[in-house]
């Protein structure tokens, strides 16, 4: 099949016909150049997808890169809301996602109708939405946030204004804990992967590796447990770090620890190991793999570049309103540090 594909890529290959080997990587780069495309890969993608991409990072940082690169086509290897965000910030570019079925349980936990009804119950509140939301939800939002700047975003809002924070309940709880905000209402949404990394697992791993540092994403169900362990003296407080994906990479480059326990989607380990190859990075839960992220297979990326599918569209009015909520966040600062 490979010889035929190298000379006549005239049919869609089956997943089991494509291996992420040297031929595949060369073909991806050739097709990307032919299509005048840049390939973006989220930190949670398969290692082979990350390695062939032009840029790897969190969704907002990648979307901002998409707006700056000269290529006319953006191939976003991530989930659908991420490709939407790239389209919002690059309305005149063609944005492709290798598999349009790649959704997100967190983004799906609140709809634009849900948010409009919530706003109707709190008409004077300021809506803060995590970037892990659909374009339609961003369009109903006053200001977006990432996990790295959520505290700053909420702190920028006058103290007498109610805040509606959505959709992630664990990130919201972290922000309320840090800011001490009492007039902050939190939507009960979650990422099924991060929510599944529980406190018992983290405590068990911490006991087994007493000299390790803990890198915990604030979307995780175990984030509160990590802080509890530190507060109770069961684990040194200076070794518990609640971090965005971008923050984890920064901390990895600076850590003096020999071992680091990581509580987030397991795809993140690939970039952490590249950033600090002498550190032993271990997943708190090695089953914390997002099935939607992993829908972007080597075959799907090849098909995308061959056929120009699947293109992502956002209604211009929705995109304009969503762009305003993202821009307000960027004006506050720290806009590309990660979800």
XYZ file of C-alpha atoms in Angstrom:
339
model
C 0.000 0.000 0.000
C 2.816 2.409 0.851
C 4.404 2.353 -2.599
C 1.035 3.094 -4.197
C 0.301 5.839 -1.701
C 3.645 7.515 -2.301
C 2.956 7.863 -6.012
C -0.843 7.893 -6.311
C -2.629 8.993 -3.160
C -5.991 8.494 -4.834
C -8.028 6.813 -2.093
C -8.710 7.227 1.588
C -6.447 4.867 3.545
C -7.859 2.697 6.314
C -6.567 3.261 9.827
C -4.898 -0.149 9.943
C -3.032 0.604 6.720
C -1.216 3.611 8.147
C 1.658 3.480 10.588
C 3.272 6.573 12.075
C 6.622 5.783 10.522
C 9.205 7.793 8.611
C 7.301 7.495 5.340
C 4.128 8.767 7.003
C 5.915 11.753 8.557
C 7.502 12.674 5.233
C 4.148 12.393 3.472
C 2.449 14.569 6.098
C 5.064 17.284 5.679
C 4.904 17.065 1.876
C 1.118 17.366 1.817
C 1.151 20.200 4.365
C 3.576 22.161 2.188
C 1.494 21.452 -0.911
C -1.666 22.667 0.859
C 0.136 25.697 2.364
C -0.876 24.424 5.789
C 0.585 24.570 9.262
C -0.098 21.677 11.642
C -0.977 22.428 15.258
C -1.100 19.684 17.894
C -2.452 19.889 21.407
C -0.359 18.572 24.294
C -2.797 15.663 24.758
C -2.385 14.295 21.239
C -0.644 11.023 20.404
C 3.162 11.388 20.533
C 3.481 10.757 16.782
C 1.031 13.580 16.045
C 2.916 15.929 18.366
C 6.234 15.025 16.758
C 5.086 15.755 13.199
C 3.340 19.035 14.072
C 4.791 22.458 13.370
C 3.621 23.733 16.767
C 2.597 21.939 19.981
C 0.908 23.534 22.972
C -2.375 24.349 24.675
C -5.423 25.301 22.643
C -5.384 29.075 23.100
C -1.653 29.455 22.513
C -2.020 27.382 19.348
C -4.971 29.457 18.178
C -2.939 32.628 18.616
C -0.098 31.030 16.656
C -2.605 30.155 13.935
C -3.468 33.825 13.575
C 0.190 34.790 13.189
C 1.634 32.164 10.837
C 1.706 32.955 7.113
C 0.071 29.703 5.993
C -3.497 30.012 4.697
C -4.660 26.667 6.084
C -4.598 25.561 9.718
C -4.786 21.854 10.540
C -5.745 21.640 14.209
C -4.993 18.302 15.835
C -7.171 18.589 18.897
C -10.865 18.567 19.736
C -13.579 20.544 17.988
C -13.867 23.570 20.285
C -10.125 24.162 19.819
C -10.455 24.279 16.046
C -13.406 26.649 16.509
C -11.241 28.959 18.612
C -8.611 28.984 15.875
C -11.307 29.917 13.352
C -12.583 32.673 15.659
C -9.104 34.228 15.810
C -8.355 33.522 12.112
C -11.680 34.108 10.333
C -10.090 34.467 6.889
C -8.110 31.233 7.086
C -9.239 27.694 6.312
C -9.294 25.644 9.511
C -9.361 21.850 9.284
C -9.707 19.217 11.999
C -8.690 15.662 11.082
C -11.856 14.197 12.640
C -14.881 16.435 13.247
C -16.297 13.842 15.667
C -13.568 14.705 18.195
C -15.699 16.425 20.811
C -15.147 17.358 24.460
C -17.156 16.275 27.494
C -16.313 19.536 29.280
C -17.342 21.795 26.402
C -20.514 19.723 25.988
C -21.434 20.180 29.662
C -22.927 23.627 28.957
C -24.795 24.870 25.894
C -25.525 28.420 24.792
C -29.177 27.882 25.809
C -28.037 26.710 29.266
C -25.905 29.815 29.662
C -28.637 32.179 28.498
C -31.037 30.688 31.057
C -28.407 30.991 33.814
C -27.765 34.611 32.860
C -31.503 35.337 33.027
C -31.472 34.219 36.675
C -28.503 36.540 37.399
C -28.984 39.521 35.078
C -26.248 41.692 36.609
C -23.582 38.989 36.788
C -20.363 38.883 34.789
C -19.964 35.639 32.837
C -16.493 34.079 32.874
C -16.092 31.055 30.622
C -13.141 28.727 30.367
C -11.709 28.580 26.834
C -12.757 24.912 26.807
C -16.188 25.901 25.521
C -17.946 26.072 22.175
C -17.993 29.194 20.030
C -21.688 29.631 20.840
C -20.961 29.691 24.580
C -18.047 32.084 24.113
C -20.440 34.379 22.242
C -22.635 34.531 25.367
C -19.614 35.213 27.588
C -18.297 38.506 28.933
C -14.706 37.342 29.337
C -12.914 34.040 28.741
C -10.140 32.559 30.848
C -7.553 29.800 30.813
C -6.580 27.733 33.830
C -3.421 29.821 34.152
C -5.170 33.206 34.244
C -8.608 32.321 35.676
C -7.683 33.780 39.070
C -6.517 37.051 37.479
C -9.626 37.268 35.301
C -12.008 36.824 38.228
C -9.942 39.179 40.408
C -10.264 41.875 37.719
C -14.046 41.958 38.146
C -15.397 44.492 40.706
C -16.033 42.759 44.016
C -19.675 43.833 44.138
C -20.493 42.082 40.857
C -21.711 38.495 40.858
C -19.651 36.104 38.748
C -21.016 33.167 36.767
C -18.103 30.788 36.158
C -18.440 27.946 33.678
C -18.203 25.174 32.828
C -15.563 23.401 34.952
C -16.527 22.962 38.587
C -13.032 21.958 39.730
C -11.322 24.940 38.130
C -14.095 27.136 39.520
C -13.570 25.743 43.007
C -9.833 26.418 42.698
C -10.478 30.027 41.649
C -12.970 30.609 44.465
C -10.520 29.100 46.977
C -7.669 31.351 45.827
C -9.688 34.564 45.446
C -11.977 34.047 48.443
C -14.838 35.269 46.260
C -18.219 34.616 47.893
C -20.470 35.915 45.113
C -19.169 33.454 42.520
C -21.552 30.853 41.112
C -19.983 27.767 39.525
C -21.472 25.581 36.802
C -21.395 21.850 37.612
C -19.489 20.730 34.523
C -16.376 18.616 34.262
C -13.914 16.935 31.951
C -14.579 13.215 32.369
C -10.861 12.426 32.100
C -9.660 14.960 34.669
C -12.595 14.296 36.997
C -11.628 10.621 36.973
C -8.209 11.321 38.500
C -9.283 11.017 42.115
C -7.831 11.926 45.457
C -7.344 8.353 46.647
C -5.119 7.604 43.651
C -3.107 10.737 44.215
C -2.674 10.078 47.928
C -1.576 6.500 47.223
C 0.979 7.602 44.627
C 2.260 10.332 46.932
C 2.847 7.781 49.688
C 4.705 5.497 47.270
C 6.902 8.315 45.994
C 7.583 10.551 49.010
C 10.356 12.512 47.298
C 8.374 13.345 44.161
C 6.805 16.643 43.206
C 3.119 16.787 42.292
C 1.982 18.564 39.122
C -1.811 18.751 39.300
C -4.096 20.297 36.700
C -6.875 22.380 38.318
C -9.510 20.532 36.242
C -8.687 17.353 38.160
C -10.995 15.947 40.763
C -7.912 15.418 42.934
C -6.797 19.072 43.033
C -8.518 19.683 46.373
C -7.030 16.462 47.738
C -3.546 17.602 46.730
C -3.952 20.835 48.655
C -5.396 18.913 51.596
C -2.359 16.617 51.674
C -0.103 19.656 51.767
C -2.207 21.456 54.350
C -2.221 18.438 56.652
C 1.524 18.017 56.347
C 1.216 14.639 54.609
C 3.156 16.037 51.671
C 5.496 19.051 51.618
C 3.543 22.099 50.511
C 6.316 23.372 48.276
C 6.146 20.181 46.212
C 2.422 20.486 45.384
C 1.919 22.591 42.267
C -1.502 23.345 40.751
C -0.604 24.110 37.143
C -1.977 24.599 33.659
C -0.442 22.543 30.858
C 1.846 25.437 29.972
C 2.708 25.888 33.631
C 3.661 22.222 33.865
C 6.164 22.633 31.054
C 7.698 25.680 32.712
C 7.916 23.864 36.051
C 9.420 20.777 34.381
C 12.305 22.832 33.016
C 12.987 24.308 36.453
C 12.381 21.376 38.800
C 15.167 19.899 40.864
C 13.121 16.775 41.632
C 14.113 13.403 40.233
C 10.499 12.218 40.090
C 7.285 14.096 39.297
C 3.751 12.745 39.648
C 1.510 14.245 36.965
C -2.249 14.540 37.309
C -3.630 15.372 33.875
C -4.301 13.631 30.547
C -1.461 11.208 29.820
C -0.571 12.789 26.473
C 1.077 15.596 28.439
C 3.854 13.248 29.558
C 5.407 13.308 26.083
C 6.110 17.044 26.157
C 7.193 16.953 29.806
C 9.730 14.234 29.062
C 11.060 16.200 26.129
C 11.341 19.320 28.292
C 13.224 17.526 31.091
C 14.562 14.155 29.901
C 16.424 13.457 33.146
C 13.254 13.632 35.263
C 11.028 10.599 35.797
C 7.494 11.809 35.005
C 4.775 9.395 36.121
C 1.024 9.586 35.601
C -1.073 9.642 38.757
C -3.614 7.696 36.683
C -2.153 6.024 33.598
C -5.692 5.387 32.291
C -6.445 9.115 32.044
C -6.561 9.163 28.264
C -9.091 11.254 26.324
C -10.736 9.117 23.656
C -11.673 12.263 21.720
C -8.099 13.519 21.555
C -6.982 10.103 20.397
C -9.462 10.182 17.501
C -6.832 12.236 15.687
C -4.956 9.209 14.376
C -2.086 9.120 11.871
C -4.573 7.967 9.231
C -7.011 10.772 10.080
C -4.294 13.403 9.728
C -3.216 11.929 6.389
C -6.815 11.920 5.129
C -7.255 15.500 6.276
C -4.274 16.695 4.275
C -5.178 14.580 1.266
C -8.815 15.634 1.031
C -9.027 18.938 2.899
C -11.482 17.591 5.445
C -13.011 18.300 7.902
C -13.374 22.072 7.551
C -14.529 24.025 10.600
C -17.000 26.877 10.166
C -18.225 29.431 12.724
C -21.100 31.784 11.999
C -19.595 35.280 11.505
C -21.825 36.962 14.105
C -21.089 34.221 16.650
C -17.381 34.454 15.856
C -17.360 38.229 16.302
C -19.021 38.060 19.725
C -16.834 35.149 20.812
C -13.713 36.978 19.651
C -14.591 39.912 21.892
C -14.725 37.685 24.988
C -11.331 36.177 24.137
C -9.848 39.608 23.440
C -10.974 40.931 26.840
C -9.062 38.064 28.445
C -5.946 38.746 26.386
C -5.991 42.352 27.568
C -5.731 41.174 31.192
C -2.577 39.174 30.495
C -1.148 35.638 30.650
C -3.386 34.591 27.779
C -1.358 31.717 26.354
C -0.247 29.777 29.420
C -2.623 26.912 28.944
C -5.802 25.238 29.743
